Short mmCIF file of N, CA and C in Angstrom, two decimals:
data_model
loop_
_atom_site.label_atom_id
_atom_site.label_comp_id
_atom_site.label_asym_id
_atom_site.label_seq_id
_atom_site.Cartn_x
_atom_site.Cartn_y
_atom_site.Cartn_z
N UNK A 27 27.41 3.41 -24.76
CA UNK A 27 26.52 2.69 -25.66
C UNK A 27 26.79 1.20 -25.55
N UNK A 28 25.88 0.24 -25.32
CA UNK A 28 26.22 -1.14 -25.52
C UNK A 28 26.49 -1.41 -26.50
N UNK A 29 27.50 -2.46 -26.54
CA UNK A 29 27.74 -3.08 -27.93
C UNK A 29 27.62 -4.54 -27.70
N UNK A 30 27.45 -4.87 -28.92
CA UNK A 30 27.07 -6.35 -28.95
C UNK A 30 28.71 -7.38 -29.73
N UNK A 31 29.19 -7.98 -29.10
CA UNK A 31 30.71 -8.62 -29.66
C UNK A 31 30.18 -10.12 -30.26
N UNK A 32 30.39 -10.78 -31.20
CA UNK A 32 30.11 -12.21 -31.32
C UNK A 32 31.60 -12.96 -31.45
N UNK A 33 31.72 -14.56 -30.99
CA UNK A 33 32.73 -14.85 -31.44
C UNK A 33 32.35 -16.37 -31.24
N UNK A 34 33.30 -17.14 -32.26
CA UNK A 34 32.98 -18.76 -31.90
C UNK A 34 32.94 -19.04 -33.79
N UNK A 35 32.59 -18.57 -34.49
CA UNK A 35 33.09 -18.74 -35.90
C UNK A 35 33.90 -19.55 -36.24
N UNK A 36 33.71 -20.44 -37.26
CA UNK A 36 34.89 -21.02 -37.84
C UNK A 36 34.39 -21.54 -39.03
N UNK A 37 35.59 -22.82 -39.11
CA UNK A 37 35.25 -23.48 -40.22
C UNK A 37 35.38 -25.02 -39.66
N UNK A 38 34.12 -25.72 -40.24
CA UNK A 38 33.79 -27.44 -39.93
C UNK A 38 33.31 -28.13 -41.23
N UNK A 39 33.51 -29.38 -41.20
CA UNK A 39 32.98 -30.52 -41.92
C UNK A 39 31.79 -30.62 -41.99
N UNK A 40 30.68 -30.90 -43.06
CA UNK A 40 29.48 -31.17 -42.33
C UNK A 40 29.11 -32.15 -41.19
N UNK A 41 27.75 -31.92 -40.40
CA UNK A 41 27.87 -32.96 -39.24
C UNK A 41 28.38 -32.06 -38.22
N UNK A 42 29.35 -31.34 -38.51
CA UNK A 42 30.45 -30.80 -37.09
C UNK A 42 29.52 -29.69 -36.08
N UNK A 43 30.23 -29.43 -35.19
CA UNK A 43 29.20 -28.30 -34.44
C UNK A 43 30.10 -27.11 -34.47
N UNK A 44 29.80 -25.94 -33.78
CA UNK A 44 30.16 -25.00 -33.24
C UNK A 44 29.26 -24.56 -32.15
N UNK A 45 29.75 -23.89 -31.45
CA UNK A 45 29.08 -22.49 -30.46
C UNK A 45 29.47 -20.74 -30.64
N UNK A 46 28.25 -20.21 -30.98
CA UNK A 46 28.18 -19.15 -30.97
C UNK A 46 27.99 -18.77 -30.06
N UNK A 47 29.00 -17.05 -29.37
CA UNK A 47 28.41 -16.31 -28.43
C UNK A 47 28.33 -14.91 -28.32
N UNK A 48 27.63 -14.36 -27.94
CA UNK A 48 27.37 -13.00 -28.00
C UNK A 48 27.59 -12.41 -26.73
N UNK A 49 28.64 -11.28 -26.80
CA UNK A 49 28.95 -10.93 -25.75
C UNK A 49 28.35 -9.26 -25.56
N UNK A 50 27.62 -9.00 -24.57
CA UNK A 50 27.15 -7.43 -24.21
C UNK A 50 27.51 -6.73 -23.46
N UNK A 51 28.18 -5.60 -24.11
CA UNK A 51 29.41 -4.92 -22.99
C UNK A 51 28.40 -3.90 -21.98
N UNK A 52 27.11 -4.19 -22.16
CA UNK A 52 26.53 -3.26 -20.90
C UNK A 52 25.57 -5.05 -20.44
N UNK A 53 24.64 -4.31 -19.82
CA UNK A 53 23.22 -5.38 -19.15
C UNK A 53 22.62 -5.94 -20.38
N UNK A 54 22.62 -7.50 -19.91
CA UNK A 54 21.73 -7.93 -21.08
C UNK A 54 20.29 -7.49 -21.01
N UNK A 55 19.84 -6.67 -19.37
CA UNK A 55 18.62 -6.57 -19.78
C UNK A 55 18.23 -5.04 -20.51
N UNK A 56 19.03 -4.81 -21.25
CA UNK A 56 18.97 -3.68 -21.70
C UNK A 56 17.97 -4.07 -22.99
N UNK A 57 17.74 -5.03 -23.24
CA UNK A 57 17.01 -5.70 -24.49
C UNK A 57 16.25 -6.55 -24.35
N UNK A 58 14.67 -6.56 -24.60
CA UNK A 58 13.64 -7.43 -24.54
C UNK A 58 13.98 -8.67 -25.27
N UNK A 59 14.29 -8.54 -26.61
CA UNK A 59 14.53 -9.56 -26.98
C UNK A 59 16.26 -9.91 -27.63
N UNK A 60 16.70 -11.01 -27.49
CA UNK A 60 18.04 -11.02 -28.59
C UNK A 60 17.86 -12.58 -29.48
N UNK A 61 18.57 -12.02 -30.41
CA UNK A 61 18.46 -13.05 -31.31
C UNK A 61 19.38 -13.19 -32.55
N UNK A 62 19.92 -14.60 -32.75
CA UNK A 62 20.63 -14.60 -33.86
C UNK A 62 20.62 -14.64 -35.51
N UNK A 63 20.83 -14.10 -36.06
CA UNK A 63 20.69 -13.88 -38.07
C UNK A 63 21.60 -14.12 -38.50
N UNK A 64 21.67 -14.65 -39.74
CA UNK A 64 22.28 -15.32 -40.85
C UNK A 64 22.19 -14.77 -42.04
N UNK A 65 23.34 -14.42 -42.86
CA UNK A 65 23.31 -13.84 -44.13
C UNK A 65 24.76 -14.35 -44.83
N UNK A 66 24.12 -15.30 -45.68
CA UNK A 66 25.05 -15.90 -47.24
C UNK A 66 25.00 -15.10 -48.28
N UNK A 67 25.95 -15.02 -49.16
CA UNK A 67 26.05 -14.13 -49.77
C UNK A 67 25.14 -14.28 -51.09
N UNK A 68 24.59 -13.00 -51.71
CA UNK A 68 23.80 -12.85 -52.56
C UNK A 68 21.93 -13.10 -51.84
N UNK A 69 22.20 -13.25 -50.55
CA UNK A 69 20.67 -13.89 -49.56
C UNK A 69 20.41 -12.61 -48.79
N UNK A 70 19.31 -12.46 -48.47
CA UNK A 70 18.90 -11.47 -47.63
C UNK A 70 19.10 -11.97 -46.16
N UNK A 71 19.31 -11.34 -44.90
CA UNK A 71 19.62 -11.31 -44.02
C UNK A 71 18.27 -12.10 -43.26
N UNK A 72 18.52 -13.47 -42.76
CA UNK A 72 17.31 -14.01 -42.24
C UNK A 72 17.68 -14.43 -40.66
N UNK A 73 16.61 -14.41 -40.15
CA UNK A 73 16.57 -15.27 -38.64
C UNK A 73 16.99 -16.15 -38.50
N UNK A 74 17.65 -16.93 -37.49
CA UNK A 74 18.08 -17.70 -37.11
C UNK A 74 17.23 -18.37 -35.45
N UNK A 75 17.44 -17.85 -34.42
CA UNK A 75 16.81 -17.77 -33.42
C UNK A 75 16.70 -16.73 -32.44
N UNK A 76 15.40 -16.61 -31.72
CA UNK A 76 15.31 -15.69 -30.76
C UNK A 76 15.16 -15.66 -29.23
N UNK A 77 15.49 -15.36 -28.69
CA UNK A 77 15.21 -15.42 -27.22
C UNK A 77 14.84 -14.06 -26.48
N UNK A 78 13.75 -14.55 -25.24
CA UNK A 78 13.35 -12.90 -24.67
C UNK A 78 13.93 -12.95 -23.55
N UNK A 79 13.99 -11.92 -22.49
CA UNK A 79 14.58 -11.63 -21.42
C UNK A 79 14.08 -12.66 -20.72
N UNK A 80 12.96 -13.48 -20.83
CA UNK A 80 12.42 -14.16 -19.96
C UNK A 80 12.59 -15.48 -20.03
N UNK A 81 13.43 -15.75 -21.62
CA UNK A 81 13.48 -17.05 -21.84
C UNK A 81 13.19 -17.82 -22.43
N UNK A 82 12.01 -17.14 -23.23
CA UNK A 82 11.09 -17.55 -24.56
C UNK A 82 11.74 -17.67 -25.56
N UNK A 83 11.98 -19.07 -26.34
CA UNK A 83 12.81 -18.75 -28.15
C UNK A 83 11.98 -19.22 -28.70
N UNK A 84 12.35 -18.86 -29.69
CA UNK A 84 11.31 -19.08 -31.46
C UNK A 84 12.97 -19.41 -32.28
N UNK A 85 12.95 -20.34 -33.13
CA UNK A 85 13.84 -20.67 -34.42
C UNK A 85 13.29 -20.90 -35.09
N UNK A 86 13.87 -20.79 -36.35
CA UNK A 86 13.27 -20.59 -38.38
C UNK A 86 13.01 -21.90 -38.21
N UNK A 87 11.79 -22.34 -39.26
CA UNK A 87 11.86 -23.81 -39.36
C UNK A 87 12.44 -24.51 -40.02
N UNK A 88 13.41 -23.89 -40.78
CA UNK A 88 14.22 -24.47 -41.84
C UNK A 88 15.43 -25.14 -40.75
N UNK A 89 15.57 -24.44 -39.64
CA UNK A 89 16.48 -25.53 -38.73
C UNK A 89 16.39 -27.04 -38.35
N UNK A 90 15.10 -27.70 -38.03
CA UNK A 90 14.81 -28.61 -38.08
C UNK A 90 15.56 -29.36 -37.13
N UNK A 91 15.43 -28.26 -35.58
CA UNK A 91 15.96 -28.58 -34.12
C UNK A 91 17.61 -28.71 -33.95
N UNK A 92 18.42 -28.08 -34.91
CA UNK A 92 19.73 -28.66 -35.25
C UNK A 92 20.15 -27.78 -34.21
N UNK A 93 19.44 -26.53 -34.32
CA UNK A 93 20.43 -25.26 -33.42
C UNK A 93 19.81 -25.18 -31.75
N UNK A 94 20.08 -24.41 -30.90
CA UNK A 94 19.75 -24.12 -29.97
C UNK A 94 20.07 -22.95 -29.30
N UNK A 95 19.69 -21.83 -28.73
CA UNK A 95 19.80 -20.36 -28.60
C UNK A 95 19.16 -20.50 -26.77
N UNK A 96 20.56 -20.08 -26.41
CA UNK A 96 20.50 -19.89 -24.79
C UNK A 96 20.81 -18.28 -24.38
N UNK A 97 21.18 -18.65 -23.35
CA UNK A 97 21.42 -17.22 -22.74
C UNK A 97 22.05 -17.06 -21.24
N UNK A 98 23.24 -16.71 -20.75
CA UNK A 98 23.84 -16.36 -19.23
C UNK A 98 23.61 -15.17 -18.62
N UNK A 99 22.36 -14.94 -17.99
CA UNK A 99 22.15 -13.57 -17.92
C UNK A 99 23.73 -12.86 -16.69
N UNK A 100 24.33 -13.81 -16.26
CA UNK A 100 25.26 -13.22 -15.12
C UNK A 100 26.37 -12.48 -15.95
N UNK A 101 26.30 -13.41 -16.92
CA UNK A 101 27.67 -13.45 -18.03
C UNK A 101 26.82 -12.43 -18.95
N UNK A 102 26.16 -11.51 -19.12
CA UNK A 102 25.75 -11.05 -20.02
C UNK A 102 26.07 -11.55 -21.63
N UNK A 103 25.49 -12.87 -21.67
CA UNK A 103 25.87 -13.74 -23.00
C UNK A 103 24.79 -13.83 -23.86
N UNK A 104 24.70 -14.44 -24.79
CA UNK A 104 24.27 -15.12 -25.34
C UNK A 104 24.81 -16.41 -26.36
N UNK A 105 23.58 -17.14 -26.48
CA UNK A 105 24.88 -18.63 -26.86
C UNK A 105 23.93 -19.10 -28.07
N UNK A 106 24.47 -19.65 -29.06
CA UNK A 106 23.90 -20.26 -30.25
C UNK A 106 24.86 -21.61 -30.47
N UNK A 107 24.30 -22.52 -30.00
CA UNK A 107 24.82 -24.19 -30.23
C UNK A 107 24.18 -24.49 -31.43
N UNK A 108 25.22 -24.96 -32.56
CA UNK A 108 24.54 -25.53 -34.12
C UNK A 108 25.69 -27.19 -34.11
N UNK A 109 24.50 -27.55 -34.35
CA UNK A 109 25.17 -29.06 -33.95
C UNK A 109 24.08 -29.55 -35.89
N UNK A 110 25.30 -30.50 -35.93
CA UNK A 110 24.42 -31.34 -37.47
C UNK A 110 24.78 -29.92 -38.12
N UNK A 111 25.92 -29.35 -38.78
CA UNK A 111 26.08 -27.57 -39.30
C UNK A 111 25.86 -28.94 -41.06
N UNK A 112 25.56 -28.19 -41.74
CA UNK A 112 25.14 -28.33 -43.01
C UNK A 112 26.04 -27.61 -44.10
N UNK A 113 26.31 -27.33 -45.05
CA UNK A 113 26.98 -26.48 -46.09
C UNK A 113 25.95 -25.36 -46.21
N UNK A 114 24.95 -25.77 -45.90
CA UNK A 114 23.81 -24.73 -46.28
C UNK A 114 23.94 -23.73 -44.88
N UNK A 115 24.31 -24.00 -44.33
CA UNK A 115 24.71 -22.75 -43.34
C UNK A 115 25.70 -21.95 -43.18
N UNK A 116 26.65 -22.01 -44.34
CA UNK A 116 27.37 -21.56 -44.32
C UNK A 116 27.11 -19.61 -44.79
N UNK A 117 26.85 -18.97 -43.70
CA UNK A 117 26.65 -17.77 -44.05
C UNK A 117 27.52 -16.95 -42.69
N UNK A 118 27.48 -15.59 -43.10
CA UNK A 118 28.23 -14.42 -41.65
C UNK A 118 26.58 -14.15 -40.39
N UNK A 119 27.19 -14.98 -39.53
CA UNK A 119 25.85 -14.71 -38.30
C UNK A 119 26.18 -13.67 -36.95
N UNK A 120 24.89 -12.97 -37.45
CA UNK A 120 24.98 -11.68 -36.79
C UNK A 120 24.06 -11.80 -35.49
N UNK A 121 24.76 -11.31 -34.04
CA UNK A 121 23.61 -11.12 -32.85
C UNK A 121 23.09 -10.12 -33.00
N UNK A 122 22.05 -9.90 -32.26
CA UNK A 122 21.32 -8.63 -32.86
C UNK A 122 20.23 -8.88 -31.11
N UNK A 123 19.90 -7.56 -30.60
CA UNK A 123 19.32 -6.90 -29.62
C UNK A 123 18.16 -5.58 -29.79
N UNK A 124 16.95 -6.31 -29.29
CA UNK A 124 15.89 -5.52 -29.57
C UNK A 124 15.95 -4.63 -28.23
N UNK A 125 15.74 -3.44 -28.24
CA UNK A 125 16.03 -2.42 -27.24
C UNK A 125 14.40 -2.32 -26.59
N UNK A 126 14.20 -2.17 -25.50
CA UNK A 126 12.77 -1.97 -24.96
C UNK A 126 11.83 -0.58 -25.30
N UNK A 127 12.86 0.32 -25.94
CA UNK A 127 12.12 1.19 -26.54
C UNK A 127 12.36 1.13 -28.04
N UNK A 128 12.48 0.49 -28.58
CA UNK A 128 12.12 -0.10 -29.61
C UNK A 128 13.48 0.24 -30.99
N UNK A 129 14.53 0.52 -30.17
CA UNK A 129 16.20 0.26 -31.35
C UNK A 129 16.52 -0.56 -31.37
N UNK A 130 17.30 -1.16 -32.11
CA UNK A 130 17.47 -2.29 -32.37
C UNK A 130 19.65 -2.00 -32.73
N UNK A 131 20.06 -2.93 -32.06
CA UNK A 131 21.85 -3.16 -32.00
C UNK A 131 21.65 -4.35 -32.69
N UNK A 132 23.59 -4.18 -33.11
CA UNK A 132 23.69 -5.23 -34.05
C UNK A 132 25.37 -5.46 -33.61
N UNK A 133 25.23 -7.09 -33.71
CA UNK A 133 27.19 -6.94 -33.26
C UNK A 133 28.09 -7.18 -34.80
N UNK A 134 28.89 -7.12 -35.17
CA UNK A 134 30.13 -7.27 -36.46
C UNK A 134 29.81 -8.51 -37.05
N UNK A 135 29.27 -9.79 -36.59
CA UNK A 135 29.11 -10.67 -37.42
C UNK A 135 30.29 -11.50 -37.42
N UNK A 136 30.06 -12.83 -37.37
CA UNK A 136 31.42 -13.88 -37.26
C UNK A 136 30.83 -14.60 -38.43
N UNK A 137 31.84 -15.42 -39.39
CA UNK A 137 31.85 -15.94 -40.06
C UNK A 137 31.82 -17.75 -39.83
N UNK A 138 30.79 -18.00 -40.44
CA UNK A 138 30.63 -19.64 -40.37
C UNK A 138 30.78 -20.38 -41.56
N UNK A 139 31.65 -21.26 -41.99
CA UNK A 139 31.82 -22.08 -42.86
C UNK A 139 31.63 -23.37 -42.72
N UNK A 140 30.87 -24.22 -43.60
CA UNK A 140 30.69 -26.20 -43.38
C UNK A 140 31.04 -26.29 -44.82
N UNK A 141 31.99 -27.13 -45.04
CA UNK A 141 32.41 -27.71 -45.89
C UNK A 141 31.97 -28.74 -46.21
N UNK A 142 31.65 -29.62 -47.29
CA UNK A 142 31.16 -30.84 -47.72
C UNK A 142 32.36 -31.81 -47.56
#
């Protein structure tokens, strides 16, 4: 079964960056689309950004170009650069993989903190 690993979490100042990455222990093309989510506590679990096998992303507009969502298909990766991190982002961000027949994986979730 593929699994989806994330890691790159921490804790920053506002302003500060991080990189998120998602690691897929089978083929990334095992999934049409992947994409990263965000969930603060007491918040429902929202989007963050998406990318398709082909390269196509979509991000929430509440980002306001801060983030950026790549992808190494050799490295079976995925990458989430948040540059300008806010306090308001401070939530657990989950990768997540849309399956071509239509399941959907989810990796453990790393924790992001911005401090004021």
């Amino acid at each position: 079964q593929v699994q989806l690993v994330e890691s790159g979490g921490g804790s920053v100042q506002t302003g500060g960056s991080l990189r998120l990455s998602c690691a897929v222990s089978g083929s990334i093309f095992s999934f049409n689309y992947m994409g990263w989510y965000r969930q603060s506590p007491g918040k429902a679990r929202e989007l963050v950004a998406r990318i398709s096998s082909g390269g196509l992303t979509n991000y929430a507009d509440s980002l306001e170009g801060r983030f950026t969502i790549s992808r190494d298909n050799d490295k079976n990766t995925v990458f989430l650069q948040m540059d300008s991190l806010k306090p308001e982002d401070t939530a657990v961000y989950y990768c997540e993989g849309d399956r071509w027949n239509g399941g959907v994986s989810w990796g453990q979730g790393t924790q992001v903190t911005v401090s004021s």
